[in-house]
PDB file of C-alpha atoms in Angstrom:
ATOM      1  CA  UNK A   2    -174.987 196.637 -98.341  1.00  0.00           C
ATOM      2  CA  UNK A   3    -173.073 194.253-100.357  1.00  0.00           C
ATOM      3  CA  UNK A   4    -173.105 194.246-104.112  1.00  0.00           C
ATOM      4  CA  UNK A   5    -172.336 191.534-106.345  1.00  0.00           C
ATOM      5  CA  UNK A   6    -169.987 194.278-108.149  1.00  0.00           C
ATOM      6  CA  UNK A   7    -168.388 195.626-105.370  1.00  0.00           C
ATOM      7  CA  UNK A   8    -164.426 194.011-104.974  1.00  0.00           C
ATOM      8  CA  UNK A   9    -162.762 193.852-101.945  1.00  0.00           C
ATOM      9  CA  UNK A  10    -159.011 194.292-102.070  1.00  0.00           C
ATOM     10  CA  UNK A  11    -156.823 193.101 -99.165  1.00  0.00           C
ATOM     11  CA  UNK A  12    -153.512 194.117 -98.063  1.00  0.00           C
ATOM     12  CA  UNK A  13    -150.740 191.676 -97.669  1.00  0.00           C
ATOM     13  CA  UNK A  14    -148.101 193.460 -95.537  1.00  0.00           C
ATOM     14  CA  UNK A  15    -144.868 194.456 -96.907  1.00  0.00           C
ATOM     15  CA  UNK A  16    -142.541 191.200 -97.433  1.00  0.00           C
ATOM     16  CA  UNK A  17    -139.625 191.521 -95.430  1.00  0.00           C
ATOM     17  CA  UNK A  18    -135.786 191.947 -96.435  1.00  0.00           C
ATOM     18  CA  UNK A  19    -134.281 188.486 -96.335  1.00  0.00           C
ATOM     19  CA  UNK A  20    -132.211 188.778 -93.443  1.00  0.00           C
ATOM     20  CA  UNK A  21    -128.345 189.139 -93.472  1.00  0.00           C
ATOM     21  CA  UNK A  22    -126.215 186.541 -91.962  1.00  0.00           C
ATOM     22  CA  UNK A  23    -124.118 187.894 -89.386  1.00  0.00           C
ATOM     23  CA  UNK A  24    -120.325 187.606 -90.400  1.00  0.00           C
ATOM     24  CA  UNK A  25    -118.603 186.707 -87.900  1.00  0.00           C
ATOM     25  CA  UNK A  26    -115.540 188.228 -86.456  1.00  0.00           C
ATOM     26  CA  UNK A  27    -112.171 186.813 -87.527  1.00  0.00           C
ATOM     27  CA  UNK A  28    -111.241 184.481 -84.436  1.00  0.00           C
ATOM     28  CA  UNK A  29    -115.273 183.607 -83.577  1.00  0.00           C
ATOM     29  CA  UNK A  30    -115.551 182.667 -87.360  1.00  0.00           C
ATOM     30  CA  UNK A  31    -112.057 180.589 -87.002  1.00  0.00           C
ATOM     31  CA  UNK A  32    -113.626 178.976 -83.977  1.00  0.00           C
ATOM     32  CA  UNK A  33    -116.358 178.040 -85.809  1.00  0.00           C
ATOM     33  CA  UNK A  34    -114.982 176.819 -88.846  1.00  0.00           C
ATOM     34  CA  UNK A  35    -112.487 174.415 -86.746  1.00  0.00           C
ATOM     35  CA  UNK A  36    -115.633 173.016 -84.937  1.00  0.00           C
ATOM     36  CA  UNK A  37    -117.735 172.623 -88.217  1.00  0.00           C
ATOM     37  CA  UNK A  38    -115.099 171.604 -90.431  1.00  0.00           C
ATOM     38  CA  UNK A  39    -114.868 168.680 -87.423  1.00  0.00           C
ATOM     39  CA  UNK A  40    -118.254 167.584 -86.832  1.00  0.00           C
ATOM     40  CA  UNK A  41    -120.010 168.942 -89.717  1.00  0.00           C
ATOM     41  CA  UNK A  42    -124.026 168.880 -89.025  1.00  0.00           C
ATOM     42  CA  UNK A  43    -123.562 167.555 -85.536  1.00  0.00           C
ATOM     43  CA  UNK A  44    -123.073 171.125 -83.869  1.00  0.00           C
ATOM     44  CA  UNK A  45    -124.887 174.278 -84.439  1.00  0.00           C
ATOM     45  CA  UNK A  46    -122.810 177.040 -84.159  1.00  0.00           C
ATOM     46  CA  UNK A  47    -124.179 180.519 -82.746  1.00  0.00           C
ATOM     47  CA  UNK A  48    -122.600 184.260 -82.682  1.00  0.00           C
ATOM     48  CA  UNK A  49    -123.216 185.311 -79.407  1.00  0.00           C
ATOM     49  CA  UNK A  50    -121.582 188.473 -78.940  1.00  0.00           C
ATOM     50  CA  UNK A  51    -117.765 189.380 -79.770  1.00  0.00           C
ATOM     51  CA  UNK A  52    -115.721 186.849 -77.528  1.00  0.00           C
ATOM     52  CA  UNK A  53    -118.422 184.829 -77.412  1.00  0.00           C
ATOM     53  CA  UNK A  54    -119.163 181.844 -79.430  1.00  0.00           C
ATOM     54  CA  UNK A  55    -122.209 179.197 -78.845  1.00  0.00           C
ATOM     55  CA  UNK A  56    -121.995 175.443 -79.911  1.00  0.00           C
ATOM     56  CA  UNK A  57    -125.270 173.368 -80.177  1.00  0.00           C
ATOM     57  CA  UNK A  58    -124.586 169.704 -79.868  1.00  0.00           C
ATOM     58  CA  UNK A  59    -126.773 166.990 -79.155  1.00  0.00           C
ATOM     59  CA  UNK A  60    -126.531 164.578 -76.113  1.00  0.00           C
ATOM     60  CA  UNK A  61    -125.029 161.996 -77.760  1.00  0.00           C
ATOM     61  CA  UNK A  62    -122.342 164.719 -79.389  1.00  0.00           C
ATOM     62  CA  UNK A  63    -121.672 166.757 -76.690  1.00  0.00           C
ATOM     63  CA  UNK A  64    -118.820 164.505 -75.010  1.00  0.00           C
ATOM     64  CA  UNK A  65    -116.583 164.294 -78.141  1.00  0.00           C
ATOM     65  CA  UNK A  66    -117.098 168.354 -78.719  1.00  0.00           C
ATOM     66  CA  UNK A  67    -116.051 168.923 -75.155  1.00  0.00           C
ATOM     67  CA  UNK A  68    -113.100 166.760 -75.508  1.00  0.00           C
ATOM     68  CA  UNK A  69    -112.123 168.671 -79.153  1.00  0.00           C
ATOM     69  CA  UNK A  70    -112.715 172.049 -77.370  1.00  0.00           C
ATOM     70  CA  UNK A  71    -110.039 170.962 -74.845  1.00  0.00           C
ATOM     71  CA  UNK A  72    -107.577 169.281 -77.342  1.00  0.00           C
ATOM     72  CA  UNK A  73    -107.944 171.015 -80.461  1.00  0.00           C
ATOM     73  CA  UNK A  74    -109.011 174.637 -79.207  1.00  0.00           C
ATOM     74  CA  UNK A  75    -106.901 174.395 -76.339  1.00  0.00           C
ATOM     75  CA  UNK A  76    -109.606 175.456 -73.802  1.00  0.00           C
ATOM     76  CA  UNK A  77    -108.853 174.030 -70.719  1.00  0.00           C
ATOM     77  CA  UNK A  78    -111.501 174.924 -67.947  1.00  0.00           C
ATOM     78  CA  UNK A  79    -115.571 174.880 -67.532  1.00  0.00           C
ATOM     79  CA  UNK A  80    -116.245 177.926 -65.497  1.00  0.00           C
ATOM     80  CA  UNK A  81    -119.814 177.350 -65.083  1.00  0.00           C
ATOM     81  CA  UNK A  82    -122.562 175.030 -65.403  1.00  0.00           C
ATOM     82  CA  UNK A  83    -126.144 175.925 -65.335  1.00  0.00           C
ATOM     83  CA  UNK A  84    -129.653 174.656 -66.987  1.00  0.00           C
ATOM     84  CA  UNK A  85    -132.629 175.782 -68.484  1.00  0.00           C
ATOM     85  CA  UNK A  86    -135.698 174.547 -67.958  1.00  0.00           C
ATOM     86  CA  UNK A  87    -138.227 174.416 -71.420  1.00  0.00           C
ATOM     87  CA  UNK A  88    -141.312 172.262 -70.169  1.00  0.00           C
ATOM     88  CA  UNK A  89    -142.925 173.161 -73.201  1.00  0.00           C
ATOM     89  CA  UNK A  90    -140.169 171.310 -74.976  1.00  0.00           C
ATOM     90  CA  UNK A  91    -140.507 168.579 -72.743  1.00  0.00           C
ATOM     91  CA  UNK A  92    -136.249 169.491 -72.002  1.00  0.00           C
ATOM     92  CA  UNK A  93    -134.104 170.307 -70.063  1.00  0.00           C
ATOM     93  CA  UNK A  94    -131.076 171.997 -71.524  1.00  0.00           C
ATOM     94  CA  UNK A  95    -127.422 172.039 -69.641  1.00  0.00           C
ATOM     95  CA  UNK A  96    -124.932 174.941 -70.814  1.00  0.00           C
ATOM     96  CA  UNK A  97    -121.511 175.169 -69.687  1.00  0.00           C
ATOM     97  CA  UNK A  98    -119.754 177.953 -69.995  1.00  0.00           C
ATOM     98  CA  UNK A  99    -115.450 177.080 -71.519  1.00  0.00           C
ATOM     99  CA  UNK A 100    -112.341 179.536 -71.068  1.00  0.00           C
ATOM    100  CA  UNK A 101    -108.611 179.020 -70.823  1.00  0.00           C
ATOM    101  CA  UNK A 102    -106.135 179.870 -68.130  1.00  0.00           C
ATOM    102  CA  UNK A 103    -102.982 178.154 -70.134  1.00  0.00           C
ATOM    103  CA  UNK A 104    -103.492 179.773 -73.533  1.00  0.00           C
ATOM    104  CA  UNK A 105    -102.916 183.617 -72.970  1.00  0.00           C
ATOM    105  CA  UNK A 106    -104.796 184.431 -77.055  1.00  0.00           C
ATOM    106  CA  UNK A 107    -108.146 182.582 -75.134  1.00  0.00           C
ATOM    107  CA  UNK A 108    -108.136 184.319 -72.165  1.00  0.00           C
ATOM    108  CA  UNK A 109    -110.886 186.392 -72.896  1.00  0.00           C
ATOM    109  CA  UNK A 110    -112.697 184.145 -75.023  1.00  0.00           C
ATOM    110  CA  UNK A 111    -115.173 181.879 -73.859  1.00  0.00           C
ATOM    111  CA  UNK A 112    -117.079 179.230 -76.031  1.00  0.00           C
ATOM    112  CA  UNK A 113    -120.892 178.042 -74.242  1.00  0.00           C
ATOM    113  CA  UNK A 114    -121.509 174.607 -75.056  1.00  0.00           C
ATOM    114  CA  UNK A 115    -125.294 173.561 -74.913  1.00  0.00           C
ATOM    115  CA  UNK A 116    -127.113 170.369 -74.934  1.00  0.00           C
ATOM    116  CA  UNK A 117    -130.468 168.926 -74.142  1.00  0.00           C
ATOM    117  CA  UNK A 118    -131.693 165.716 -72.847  1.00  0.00           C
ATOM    118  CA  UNK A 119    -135.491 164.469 -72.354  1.00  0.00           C
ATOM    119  CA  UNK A 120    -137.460 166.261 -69.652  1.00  0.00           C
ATOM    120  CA  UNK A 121    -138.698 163.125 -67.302  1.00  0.00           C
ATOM    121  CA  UNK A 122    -141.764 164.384 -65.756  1.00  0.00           C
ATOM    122  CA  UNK A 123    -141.051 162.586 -62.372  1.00  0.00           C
ATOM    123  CA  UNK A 124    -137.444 163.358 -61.492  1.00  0.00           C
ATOM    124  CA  UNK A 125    -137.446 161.981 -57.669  1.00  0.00           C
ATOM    125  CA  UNK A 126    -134.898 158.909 -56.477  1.00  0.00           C
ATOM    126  CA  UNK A 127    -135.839 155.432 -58.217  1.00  0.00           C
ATOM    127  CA  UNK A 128    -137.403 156.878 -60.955  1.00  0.00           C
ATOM    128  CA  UNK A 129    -136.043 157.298 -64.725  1.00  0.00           C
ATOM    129  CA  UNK A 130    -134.084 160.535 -65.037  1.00  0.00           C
ATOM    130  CA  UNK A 131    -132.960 163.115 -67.154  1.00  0.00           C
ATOM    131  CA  UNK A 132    -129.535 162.004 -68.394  1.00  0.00           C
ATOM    132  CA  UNK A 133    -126.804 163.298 -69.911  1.00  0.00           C
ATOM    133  CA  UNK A 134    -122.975 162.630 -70.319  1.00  0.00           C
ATOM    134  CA  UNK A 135    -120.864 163.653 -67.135  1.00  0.00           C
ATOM    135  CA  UNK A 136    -118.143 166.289 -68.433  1.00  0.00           C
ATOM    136  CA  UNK A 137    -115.898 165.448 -65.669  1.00  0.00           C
ATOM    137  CA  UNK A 138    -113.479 163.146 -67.458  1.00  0.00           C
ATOM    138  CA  UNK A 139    -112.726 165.975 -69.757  1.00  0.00           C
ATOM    139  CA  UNK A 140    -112.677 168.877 -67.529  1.00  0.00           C
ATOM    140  CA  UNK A 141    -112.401 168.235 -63.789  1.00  0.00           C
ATOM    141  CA  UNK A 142    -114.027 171.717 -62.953  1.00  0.00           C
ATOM    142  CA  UNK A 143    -117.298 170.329 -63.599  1.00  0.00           C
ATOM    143  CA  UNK A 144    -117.431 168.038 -61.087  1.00  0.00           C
ATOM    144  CA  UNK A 145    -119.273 170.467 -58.419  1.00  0.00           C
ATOM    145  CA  UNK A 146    -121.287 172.463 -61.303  1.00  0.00           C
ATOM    146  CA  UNK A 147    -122.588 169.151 -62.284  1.00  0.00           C
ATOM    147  CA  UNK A 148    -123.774 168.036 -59.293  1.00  0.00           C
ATOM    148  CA  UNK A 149    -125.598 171.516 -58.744  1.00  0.00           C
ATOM    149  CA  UNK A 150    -127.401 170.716 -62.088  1.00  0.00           C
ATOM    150  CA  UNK A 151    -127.918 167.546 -60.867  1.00  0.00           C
ATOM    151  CA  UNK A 152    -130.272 168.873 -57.374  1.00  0.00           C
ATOM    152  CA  UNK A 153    -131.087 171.685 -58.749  1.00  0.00           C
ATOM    153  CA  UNK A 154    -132.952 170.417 -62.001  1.00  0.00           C
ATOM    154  CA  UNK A 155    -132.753 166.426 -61.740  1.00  0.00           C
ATOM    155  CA  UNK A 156    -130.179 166.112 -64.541  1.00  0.00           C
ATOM    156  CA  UNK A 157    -128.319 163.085 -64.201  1.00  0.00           C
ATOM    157  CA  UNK A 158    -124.776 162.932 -65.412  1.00  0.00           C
ATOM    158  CA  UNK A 159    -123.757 159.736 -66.509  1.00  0.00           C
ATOM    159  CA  UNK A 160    -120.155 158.439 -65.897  1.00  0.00           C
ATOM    160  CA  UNK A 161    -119.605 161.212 -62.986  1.00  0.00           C
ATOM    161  CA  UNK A 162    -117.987 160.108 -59.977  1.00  0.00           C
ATOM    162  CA  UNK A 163    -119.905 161.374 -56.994  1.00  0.00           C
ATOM    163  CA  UNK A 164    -123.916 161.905 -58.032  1.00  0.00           C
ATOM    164  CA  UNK A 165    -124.774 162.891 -54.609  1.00  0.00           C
ATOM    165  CA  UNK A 166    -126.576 166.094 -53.039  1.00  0.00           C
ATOM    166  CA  UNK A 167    -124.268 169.264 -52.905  1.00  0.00           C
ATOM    167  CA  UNK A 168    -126.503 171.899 -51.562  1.00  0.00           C
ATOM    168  CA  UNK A 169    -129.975 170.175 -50.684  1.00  0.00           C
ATOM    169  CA  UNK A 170    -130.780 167.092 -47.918  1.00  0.00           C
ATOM    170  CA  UNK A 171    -130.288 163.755 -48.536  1.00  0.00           C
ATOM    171  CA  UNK A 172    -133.533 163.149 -48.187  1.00  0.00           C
ATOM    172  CA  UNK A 173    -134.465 166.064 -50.322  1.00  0.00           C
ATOM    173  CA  UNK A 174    -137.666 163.848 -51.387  1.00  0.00           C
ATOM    174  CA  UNK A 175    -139.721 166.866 -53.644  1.00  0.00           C
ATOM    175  CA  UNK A 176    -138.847 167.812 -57.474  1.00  0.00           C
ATOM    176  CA  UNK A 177    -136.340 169.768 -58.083  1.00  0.00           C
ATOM    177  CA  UNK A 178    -136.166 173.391 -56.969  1.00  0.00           C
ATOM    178  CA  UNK A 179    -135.596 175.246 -60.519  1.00  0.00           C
ATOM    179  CA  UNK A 180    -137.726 173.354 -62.448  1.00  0.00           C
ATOM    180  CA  UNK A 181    -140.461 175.308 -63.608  1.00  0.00           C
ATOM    181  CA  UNK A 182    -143.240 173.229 -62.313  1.00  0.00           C
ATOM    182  CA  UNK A 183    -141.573 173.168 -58.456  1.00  0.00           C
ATOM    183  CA  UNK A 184    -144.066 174.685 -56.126  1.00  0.00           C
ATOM    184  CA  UNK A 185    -143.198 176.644 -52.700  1.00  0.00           C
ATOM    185  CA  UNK A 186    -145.332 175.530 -50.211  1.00  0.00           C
ATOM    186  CA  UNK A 187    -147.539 177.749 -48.398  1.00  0.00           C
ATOM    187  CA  UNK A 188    -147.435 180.506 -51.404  1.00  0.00           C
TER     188      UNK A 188
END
């Protein structure tokens, strides 16, 4: 039932408000400027909630922003290390999670570093692995965290002093158990 005089008129949808940066709160925006103003483009610097700020760096970053976020920031403790599995990515990303017992102003702030290394596909001993820069030179509370990260998702930290098994066998000889692709068997 077409006509060649008949016009069709389409709806685009509404074009949405250009979205407002968030401004930051006085000492998350100081923290951030002191890390930007530093490494410039290196870092990407989120808002995650008040107290709470989120620094991006890449792998081959991520040493040299630890070490400023101990020196210049005055942060002097990792209280947790954890990773995130993105298969889709092909990654495998390590956060860890900075306070301060010395500095009473930092006490309740904490600043979660991030980075991300190359997901290998075939994590088990003797192959290549995931690698990233040990944090343990810089902050020594990393040392068990890391090695966690290290069984837990087959991250291995360069330059860390003990690389061995914290939690599973030895002989653990299957991939590791929070990867995304780990299977239980029998389910």
């Amino acid at each position: 039932m077409s006509s060649d005089t008949e016009t069709k008129t389409e709806t685009k949808p509404a074009a949405k408000p250009a979205e407002k940066p968030v401004e930051l709160p006085a000492f998350e925006k100081s923290i951030s400027e002191k890390v930007t103003e530093k490494f410039g483009d290196k870092v990407e610097i989120e808002f995650v909630k008040e107290k709470r700020v989120g620094i991006k760096a890449k792998r081959e970053d991520v040493h040299d922003v630890a070490e400023f976020i101990r020196d210049g920031l005055n942060y002097d403790h990792v209280e947790s290390v954890t990773g995130v599995d993105y298969p889709q990515d092909k990654e495998i990303e390590v956060v860890y999670v900075i306070g301060s017992y010395s500095d009473e102003s930092l006490a309740n702030q904490l600043l979660i570093l991030s980075t991300r290394a190359q997901r290998e596909e075939d994590p088990l001993p003797g192959k290549d692995a995931t690698k990233l820069p040990s944090l343990r030179d810089i902050f020594y509370s990393v040392e068990f965290h890391e090695r966690e990260v290290f069984e837990m998702f087959g991250v291995y930290f360069t330059g860390h002093p003990d690389n061995r098994r914290l939690l599973l066998p030895e002989d653990w000889a299957d991939l590791p158990p929070l990867r995304k692709d780990f299977a239980i068997k029998g389910r």
